[in-house]
């Protein structure tokens, strides 16, 4: 099929509305084995899902994002490149870089895809980036093999070419479109919703399961008795009130007590189950049962290495692919810096800096920049301890001394 003419509305921006539309993953979302409806909105009402999405979104959004240029000595910040300011400060006049990245990573975690429209001038220079709602976007391929995107805005379809879209796909079947973690794990999330609803109803019923009011005779109006009982003893605010029964009536509770149904254990298991989906250490969402002062630091380092690093690589490569021209890709690259998350305590940092300065791979100004301090004059000197010798020099010196000893002995 031929790609239709692009609508004029996309020459400026898409102006998407945050509303539900037919999702490409509709067959994944829906009822679960627990009977609860799971989609990206109901999932976010679960505290564990909300906490996991918030942790990843805010963490990635807060990392320094720089565009670099390769040099003979390594790299330097490409402050004059057009996309440096867009990515580091303001992708568009309405958003900061933090809000833009937080929004897109939220989309990526809930829908499995993140989209942003790329606004370019007549020369192809990137002028702005605007987030697009993933549930309104579909990806297609033309007969010529070119990918293009159809965005549905208020029932009207608009076509975007591949160079007009920054697309960050998650794990997917075909490598082009990711699938939603929420949809793939809907049964686990549905069970968490069901247990939370059960707990709310349990306390709404006065922290007592349902029961039977027994009357020795025949009641003429059982509905009135039921309403009267619920109005006085229903709700958590009426728990533990003393019941007054007339006419020989008695109350017999029925149902399974929460401790027998392992209600609390089930809720706790679902917490870890959802954290496992997003690969979040339990201590970061408030579960400190198996955490201690000695292992939390290690878990935090593993969070950076095994959880954040794949997401950051996905982001960096997608931005380089979409925002840099073919000629720029060999000289420029985009990097999210995680050094701040890997910093140890003050004592450990100072000991590490001292080792670096003494061995010549750090200068005082390097250390001051790492600590967010102003540089000082003559602080770019790299020095080593004077009593250090190269191994080859040590060998030559030893050989010379040995020869001298032999000559002395012969005499």
Short mmCIF file of C-alpha atoms in Angstrom, two decimals:
data_model
loop_
_atom_site.label_atom_id
_atom_site.label_comp_id
_atom_site.label_asym_id
_atom_site.label_seq_id
_atom_site.Cartn_x
_atom_site.Cartn_y
_atom_site.Cartn_z
CA UNK A 1 0.00 0.00 0.00
CA UNK A 2 1.10 3.53 -0.64
CA UNK A 3 1.64 5.87 2.28
CA UNK A 4 -1.08 8.55 2.23
CA UNK A 5 -0.28 12.24 2.22
CA UNK A 6 0.64 13.46 5.67
CA UNK A 7 -1.98 15.60 7.34
CA UNK A 8 -1.10 19.25 7.89
CA UNK A 9 -1.80 18.95 11.59
CA UNK A 10 1.46 17.00 12.01
CA UNK A 11 3.55 19.74 10.46
CA UNK A 12 3.38 21.49 13.82
CA UNK A 13 2.43 18.87 16.43
CA UNK A 14 -0.09 16.10 17.00
CA UNK A 15 -1.82 17.60 20.03
CA UNK A 16 -2.88 14.19 21.41
CA UNK A 17 -5.63 13.76 23.96
CA UNK A 18 -5.06 11.44 26.90
CA UNK A 19 -8.10 9.29 26.26
CA UNK A 20 -8.67 5.56 25.82
CA UNK A 21 -8.95 4.35 22.27
CA UNK A 22 -8.83 0.94 20.64
CA UNK A 23 -5.49 -0.51 21.73
CA UNK A 24 -3.27 -2.71 19.61
CA UNK A 25 -3.05 -4.96 22.69
CA UNK A 26 -6.78 -5.18 23.33
CA UNK A 27 -6.65 -8.97 23.01
CA UNK A 28 -4.12 -9.04 25.87
CA UNK A 29 -6.01 -6.72 28.21
CA UNK A 30 -9.34 -7.64 29.69
CA UNK A 31 -10.77 -10.06 32.28
CA UNK A 32 -8.38 -12.24 34.25
CA UNK A 33 -8.63 -15.55 36.07
CA UNK A 34 -9.47 -13.61 39.24
CA UNK A 35 -12.40 -11.96 37.45
CA UNK A 36 -10.88 -8.47 37.60
CA UNK A 37 -10.46 -6.24 34.57
CA UNK A 38 -6.82 -5.29 34.01
CA UNK A 39 -5.63 -2.49 31.76
CA UNK A 40 -3.02 0.23 32.10
CA UNK A 41 -5.32 2.41 34.23
CA UNK A 42 -6.64 -0.22 36.63
CA UNK A 43 -3.10 -1.59 36.99
CA UNK A 44 -1.82 1.83 38.08
CA UNK A 45 -4.43 1.82 40.87
CA UNK A 46 -2.49 -1.08 42.39
CA UNK A 47 0.06 0.36 44.78
CA UNK A 48 2.86 -2.01 43.73
CA UNK A 49 2.47 -1.30 40.01
CA UNK A 50 2.31 2.43 40.70
CA UNK A 51 5.43 2.24 42.88
CA UNK A 52 7.42 0.25 40.30
CA UNK A 53 6.46 2.53 37.41
CA UNK A 54 7.17 5.61 39.49
CA UNK A 55 10.59 4.36 40.64
CA UNK A 56 11.79 3.57 37.12
CA UNK A 57 10.24 6.68 35.54
CA UNK A 58 11.59 9.14 38.09
CA UNK A 59 15.01 7.50 38.25
CA UNK A 60 15.59 7.53 34.50
CA UNK A 61 14.13 11.03 34.16
CA UNK A 62 16.50 12.38 36.82
CA UNK A 63 19.69 11.03 35.21
CA UNK A 64 21.93 13.55 33.41
CA UNK A 65 21.32 13.27 29.66
CA UNK A 66 24.10 14.60 27.42
CA UNK A 67 24.98 14.56 23.74
CA UNK A 68 28.68 13.87 23.17
CA UNK A 69 31.11 14.29 20.31
CA UNK A 70 33.96 11.84 19.87
CA UNK A 71 37.44 13.38 19.98
CA UNK A 72 41.00 12.14 19.64
CA UNK A 73 41.26 12.02 23.44
CA UNK A 74 37.85 10.45 24.05
CA UNK A 75 34.72 12.57 24.12
CA UNK A 76 33.40 16.03 24.94
CA UNK A 77 29.93 17.48 25.43
CA UNK A 78 28.45 18.68 22.13
CA UNK A 79 26.97 21.85 23.61
CA UNK A 80 26.50 23.43 20.18
CA UNK A 81 24.53 20.52 18.72
CA UNK A 82 20.79 21.31 18.28
CA UNK A 83 19.55 18.22 20.14
CA UNK A 84 21.74 18.84 23.21
CA UNK A 85 19.43 21.54 24.57
CA UNK A 86 16.28 19.64 23.56
CA UNK A 87 17.27 16.47 25.41
CA UNK A 88 19.03 18.09 28.35
CA UNK A 89 16.63 20.98 29.07
CA UNK A 90 13.41 21.40 27.08
CA UNK A 91 12.21 18.97 24.39
CA UNK A 92 9.35 21.38 23.68
CA UNK A 93 8.09 24.70 25.08
CA UNK A 94 5.58 22.92 27.32
CA UNK A 95 7.80 20.34 29.05
CA UNK A 96 11.08 19.98 30.84
CA UNK A 97 13.42 17.14 30.00
CA UNK A 98 12.45 15.44 33.28
CA UNK A 99 8.71 15.48 32.53
CA UNK A 100 9.25 14.38 28.93
CA UNK A 101 11.37 11.37 29.90
CA UNK A 102 9.15 10.51 32.87
CA UNK A 103 6.12 10.44 30.56
CA UNK A 104 7.76 8.29 27.91
CA UNK A 105 9.20 5.73 30.32
CA UNK A 106 5.75 5.47 31.92
CA UNK A 107 4.30 4.69 28.50
CA UNK A 108 7.05 2.16 27.87
CA UNK A 109 6.41 0.35 31.15
CA UNK A 110 2.62 0.24 30.77
CA UNK A 111 2.13 -0.23 27.02
CA UNK A 112 5.51 -1.64 26.00
CA UNK A 113 6.11 1.23 23.56
CA UNK A 114 6.94 4.92 23.80
CA UNK A 115 6.36 7.37 20.95
CA UNK A 116 7.26 11.01 20.44
CA UNK A 117 6.68 13.16 17.40
CA UNK A 118 9.80 14.79 15.97
CA UNK A 119 9.21 18.32 14.71
CA UNK A 120 11.78 19.34 12.08
CA UNK A 121 12.42 22.48 10.09
CA UNK A 122 12.81 22.58 6.32
CA UNK A 123 16.46 21.48 6.55
CA UNK A 124 15.67 18.47 8.73
CA UNK A 125 16.92 20.03 11.97
CA UNK A 126 15.09 18.75 15.06
CA UNK A 127 13.11 21.59 16.61
CA UNK A 128 10.94 19.85 19.25
CA UNK A 129 9.77 16.50 20.61
CA UNK A 130 6.20 15.80 21.75
CA UNK A 131 4.95 12.60 23.46
CA UNK A 132 2.22 10.60 21.71
CA UNK A 133 -0.18 8.20 23.40
CA UNK A 134 0.81 4.58 22.64
CA UNK A 135 -2.77 3.27 22.67
CA UNK A 136 -3.58 5.59 19.74
CA UNK A 137 -0.63 4.54 17.61
CA UNK A 138 -0.25 1.64 15.19
CA UNK A 139 2.84 0.69 13.20
CA UNK A 140 2.65 -0.37 9.54
CA UNK A 141 4.98 -1.21 6.69
CA UNK A 142 4.43 0.02 3.14
CA UNK A 143 4.87 -2.10 0.01
CA UNK A 144 8.25 -0.44 -0.45
CA UNK A 145 9.31 -1.73 2.98
CA UNK A 146 9.19 1.64 4.77
CA UNK A 147 7.78 1.80 8.27
CA UNK A 148 5.14 4.41 8.95
CA UNK A 149 2.84 5.23 11.85
CA UNK A 150 -0.88 5.90 12.02
CA UNK A 151 -1.97 8.08 14.93
CA UNK A 152 -5.67 8.31 15.75
CA UNK A 153 -6.65 11.72 17.06
CA UNK A 154 -10.32 12.02 18.01
CA UNK A 155 -11.33 9.41 15.45
CA UNK A 156 -9.26 10.90 12.63
CA UNK A 157 -6.21 9.01 11.38
CA UNK A 158 -2.98 10.87 10.69
CA UNK A 159 0.10 9.45 9.01
CA UNK A 160 3.61 9.95 10.34
CA UNK A 161 6.71 8.90 8.43
CA UNK A 162 9.44 6.99 10.27
CA UNK A 163 11.71 10.07 10.44
CA UNK A 164 8.92 11.96 12.21
CA UNK A 165 8.64 9.54 15.14
CA UNK A 166 10.95 8.67 18.00
CA UNK A 167 9.85 5.11 18.77
CA UNK A 168 11.28 3.25 21.78
CA UNK A 169 9.95 -0.32 21.69
CA UNK A 170 10.13 -2.70 24.62
CA UNK A 171 10.58 -6.45 24.47
CA UNK A 172 8.49 -7.70 21.55
CA UNK A 173 7.84 -10.54 19.17
CA UNK A 174 9.17 -8.93 15.99
CA UNK A 175 11.69 -6.36 17.22
CA UNK A 176 9.55 -3.51 15.88
CA UNK A 177 6.71 -3.27 18.40
CA UNK A 178 6.97 -4.16 22.08
CA UNK A 179 4.29 -5.88 24.10
CA UNK A 180 2.92 -4.53 27.34
CA UNK A 181 4.31 -5.93 30.62
CA UNK A 182 0.92 -5.15 32.19
CA UNK A 183 -0.94 -7.16 29.55
CA UNK A 184 1.45 -10.11 29.71
CA UNK A 185 1.22 -10.29 33.52
CA UNK A 186 -2.47 -9.42 33.82
CA UNK A 187 -3.35 -12.47 35.95
CA UNK A 188 -0.78 -11.58 38.62
CA UNK A 189 -1.97 -7.97 38.67
CA UNK A 190 -5.62 -9.07 38.62
CA UNK A 191 -5.02 -11.22 41.69
CA UNK A 192 -3.42 -8.24 43.47
CA UNK A 193 -6.48 -6.14 42.64
CA UNK A 194 -8.79 -8.90 43.89
CA UNK A 195 -6.96 -9.32 47.23
CA UNK A 196 -6.90 -5.56 47.78
CA UNK A 197 -10.63 -5.35 47.06
CA UNK A 198 -11.27 -8.27 49.40
CA UNK A 199 -9.39 -6.51 52.21
CA UNK A 200 -11.34 -3.29 51.63
CA UNK A 201 -14.66 -5.15 51.73
CA UNK A 202 -13.56 -7.07 54.81
CA UNK A 203 -13.09 -3.87 56.79
CA UNK A 204 -16.14 -2.28 55.21
CA UNK A 205 -18.13 -5.12 56.79
CA UNK A 206 -16.89 -4.30 60.27
CA UNK A 207 -13.87 -6.62 60.00
CA UNK A 208 -16.24 -9.59 60.16
CA UNK A 209 -17.13 -12.00 57.37
CA UNK A 210 -20.73 -12.41 56.36
CA UNK A 211 -23.03 -14.22 58.74
CA UNK A 212 -26.56 -15.41 59.44
CA UNK A 213 -29.10 -13.89 61.82
CA UNK A 214 -31.16 -16.76 63.23
CA UNK A 215 -34.66 -16.20 64.63
CA UNK A 216 -36.54 -18.87 66.56
CA UNK A 217 -39.80 -17.92 64.88
CA UNK A 218 -40.90 -16.59 61.51
CA UNK A 219 -39.90 -13.07 60.46
CA UNK A 220 -42.54 -11.03 58.67
CA UNK A 221 -40.04 -8.52 57.26
CA UNK A 222 -36.50 -10.03 56.98
CA UNK A 223 -35.32 -7.21 54.69
CA UNK A 224 -35.99 -4.63 57.42
CA UNK A 225 -33.97 -6.67 59.94
CA UNK A 226 -31.07 -7.00 57.48
CA UNK A 227 -30.97 -3.28 56.74
CA UNK A 228 -31.22 -2.44 60.41
CA UNK A 229 -28.31 -4.75 61.23
CA UNK A 230 -26.09 -3.37 58.44
CA UNK A 231 -26.82 0.25 59.34
CA UNK A 232 -25.75 -0.29 62.95
CA UNK A 233 -22.91 -2.81 62.66
CA UNK A 234 -21.67 -2.48 59.06
CA UNK A 235 -18.48 -0.62 58.17
CA UNK A 236 -15.05 -0.49 59.81
CA UNK A 237 -16.20 2.40 62.02
CA UNK A 238 -18.72 0.09 63.68
CA UNK A 239 -16.33 -2.78 64.27
CA UNK A 240 -16.34 -4.35 67.74
CA UNK A 241 -19.63 -2.73 68.73
CA UNK A 242 -21.70 -4.76 71.14
CA UNK A 243 -24.62 -6.30 69.29
CA UNK A 244 -28.05 -6.25 70.91
CA UNK A 245 -30.31 -9.04 69.67
CA UNK A 246 -34.02 -9.22 70.44
CA UNK A 247 -36.69 -11.88 70.24
CA UNK A 248 -34.22 -14.73 70.77
CA UNK A 249 -32.21 -13.98 67.62
CA UNK A 250 -28.57 -15.07 67.34
CA UNK A 251 -25.74 -14.23 64.95
CA UNK A 252 -23.59 -16.96 63.47
CA UNK A 253 -20.64 -15.83 61.26
CA UNK A 254 -19.83 -17.83 58.16
CA UNK A 255 -17.01 -17.72 55.68
CA UNK A 256 -13.27 -18.23 55.93
CA UNK A 257 -11.36 -16.02 58.37
CA UNK A 258 -8.55 -14.01 56.72
CA UNK A 259 -5.82 -15.79 58.70
CA UNK A 260 -7.07 -19.16 57.40
CA UNK A 261 -7.26 -17.86 53.84
CA UNK A 262 -3.69 -16.52 54.24
CA UNK A 263 -4.91 -13.13 53.13
CA UNK A 264 -1.86 -11.18 54.28
CA UNK A 265 0.56 -13.73 52.85
CA UNK A 266 -1.24 -13.60 49.52
CA UNK A 267 -1.01 -9.82 49.38
CA UNK A 268 2.67 -9.93 50.24
CA UNK A 269 3.38 -12.59 47.61
CA UNK A 270 1.64 -10.50 44.94
CA UNK A 271 3.77 -7.52 45.94
CA UNK A 272 6.93 -9.50 45.17
CA UNK A 273 5.33 -11.02 42.08
CA UNK A 274 4.69 -7.59 40.55
CA UNK A 275 8.13 -6.32 41.62
CA UNK A 276 9.56 -9.32 39.76
CA UNK A 277 7.82 -8.22 36.55
CA UNK A 278 9.63 -4.87 36.62
CA UNK A 279 12.81 -6.30 38.23
CA UNK A 280 12.57 -3.91 41.19
CA UNK A 281 14.35 -4.88 44.46
CA UNK A 282 11.67 -5.42 47.15
CA UNK A 283 13.26 -2.91 49.54
CA UNK A 284 12.62 -0.12 47.02
CA UNK A 285 8.86 -0.66 47.24
CA UNK A 286 8.77 -0.92 51.03
CA UNK A 287 9.34 -4.65 51.64
CA UNK A 288 12.30 -4.73 54.07
CA UNK A 289 11.81 -8.25 55.41
CA UNK A 290 14.91 -9.71 53.79
CA UNK A 291 16.88 -6.47 53.57
CA UNK A 292 19.59 -5.34 55.92
CA UNK A 293 22.13 -2.55 56.17
CA UNK A 294 24.75 -4.82 54.64
CA UNK A 295 22.84 -6.01 51.57
CA UNK A 296 20.74 -2.98 50.59
CA UNK A 297 23.75 -1.27 49.01
CA UNK A 298 24.46 -4.38 46.95
CA UNK A 299 20.81 -4.62 45.89
CA UNK A 300 20.90 -0.96 44.85
CA UNK A 301 23.98 -1.61 42.68
CA UNK A 302 22.25 -4.61 41.12
CA UNK A 303 19.24 -2.38 40.43
CA UNK A 304 21.48 -0.08 38.38
CA UNK A 305 23.27 -2.94 36.62
CA UNK A 306 20.44 -5.33 35.84
CA UNK A 307 17.31 -3.13 35.86
CA UNK A 308 18.31 0.33 34.69
CA UNK A 309 21.12 -0.50 32.26
CA UNK A 310 18.93 -2.37 29.69
CA UNK A 311 16.36 0.44 29.71
CA UNK A 312 19.08 3.09 29.33
CA UNK A 313 20.70 1.25 26.43
CA UNK A 314 17.30 0.98 24.76
CA UNK A 315 16.76 4.73 25.18
CA UNK A 316 20.22 5.78 24.04
CA UNK A 317 20.16 3.67 20.89
CA UNK A 318 16.62 4.69 19.94
CA UNK A 319 17.43 8.40 20.34
CA UNK A 320 20.65 8.08 18.34
CA UNK A 321 18.82 6.23 15.57
CA UNK A 322 15.96 8.75 15.31
CA UNK A 323 17.56 12.10 16.14
CA UNK A 324 21.02 11.96 14.54
CA UNK A 325 21.60 12.05 10.81
CA UNK A 326 23.58 9.24 9.15
CA UNK A 327 26.63 11.48 8.84
CA UNK A 328 26.44 12.50 12.52
CA UNK A 329 26.13 8.99 13.94
CA UNK A 330 29.84 8.24 13.53
CA UNK A 331 30.88 11.38 15.45
CA UNK A 332 28.09 11.91 18.01
CA UNK A 333 26.33 9.77 20.58
CA UNK A 334 23.79 10.24 23.41
CA UNK A 335 24.46 9.06 26.95
CA UNK A 336 22.48 8.79 30.19
CA UNK A 337 24.93 9.03 33.08
CA UNK A 338 24.44 6.68 36.04
CA UNK A 339 27.62 7.61 37.92
CA UNK A 340 25.60 9.46 40.55
CA UNK A 341 23.70 6.27 41.40
CA UNK A 342 26.93 4.32 41.87
CA UNK A 343 28.50 6.70 44.36
CA UNK A 344 29.38 5.23 47.72
CA UNK A 345 29.42 6.95 51.10
CA UNK A 346 31.65 9.98 51.69
CA UNK A 347 34.51 8.03 53.29
CA UNK A 348 34.62 5.45 50.49
CA UNK A 349 34.55 8.16 47.81
CA UNK A 350 37.42 10.07 49.38
CA UNK A 351 39.52 6.92 49.67
CA UNK A 352 38.84 6.11 46.02
CA UNK A 353 39.71 9.65 44.92
CA UNK A 354 42.95 9.52 46.90
CA UNK A 355 43.90 6.27 45.17
CA UNK A 356 43.14 7.81 41.77
CA UNK A 357 45.22 10.93 42.42
CA UNK A 358 48.17 8.99 43.83
CA UNK A 359 48.22 6.65 40.83
CA UNK A 360 47.89 9.35 38.19
CA UNK A 361 44.53 8.57 36.59
CA UNK A 362 42.68 11.38 38.40
CA UNK A 363 43.58 15.04 38.87
CA UNK A 364 42.28 17.28 41.69
CA UNK A 365 40.00 19.00 39.19
CA UNK A 366 38.61 15.64 38.02
CA UNK A 367 37.66 14.92 41.62
CA UNK A 368 36.16 18.37 42.14
CA UNK A 369 33.99 17.97 39.04
CA UNK A 370 32.78 14.58 40.26
CA UNK A 371 31.82 16.23 43.56
CA UNK A 372 30.10 19.13 41.74
CA UNK A 373 32.71 21.68 42.89
CA UNK A 374 34.37 24.47 40.91
CA UNK A 375 37.77 23.69 39.44
CA UNK A 376 40.91 25.33 40.82
CA UNK A 377 44.02 26.78 39.23
CA UNK A 378 46.82 24.24 38.61
CA UNK A 379 44.34 21.48 39.44
CA UNK A 380 44.72 19.62 36.13
CA UNK A 381 48.07 18.08 37.03
CA UNK A 382 48.36 14.29 36.97
CA UNK A 383 51.01 12.96 39.34
CA UNK A 384 52.26 9.67 40.75
CA UNK A 385 54.30 8.68 43.77
CA UNK A 386 58.04 9.23 43.17
CA UNK A 387 59.09 5.94 44.74
CA UNK A 388 57.36 3.88 42.07
CA UNK A 389 59.57 2.21 39.44
CA UNK A 390 58.74 0.34 36.27
CA UNK A 391 59.28 -3.40 36.41
CA UNK A 392 61.77 -3.27 33.57
CA UNK A 393 63.81 -0.72 35.46
CA UNK A 394 63.71 -2.90 38.53
CA UNK A 395 65.00 -5.82 36.47
CA UNK A 396 67.81 -3.78 34.91
CA UNK A 397 68.83 -2.43 38.29
CA UNK A 398 68.87 -5.93 39.76
CA UNK A 399 70.95 -7.24 36.85
CA UNK A 400 73.45 -4.40 37.21
CA UNK A 401 73.82 -5.02 40.92
CA UNK A 402 74.28 -8.75 40.27
CA UNK A 403 77.03 -8.10 37.70
CA UNK A 404 78.78 -5.75 40.11
CA UNK A 405 78.71 -8.35 42.83
CA UNK A 406 80.22 -10.95 40.51
CA UNK A 407 83.03 -8.65 39.45
CA UNK A 408 83.80 -7.84 43.06
CA UNK A 409 83.87 -11.53 43.93
CA UNK A 410 86.33 -12.39 41.16
CA UNK A 411 88.70 -9.77 42.34
#
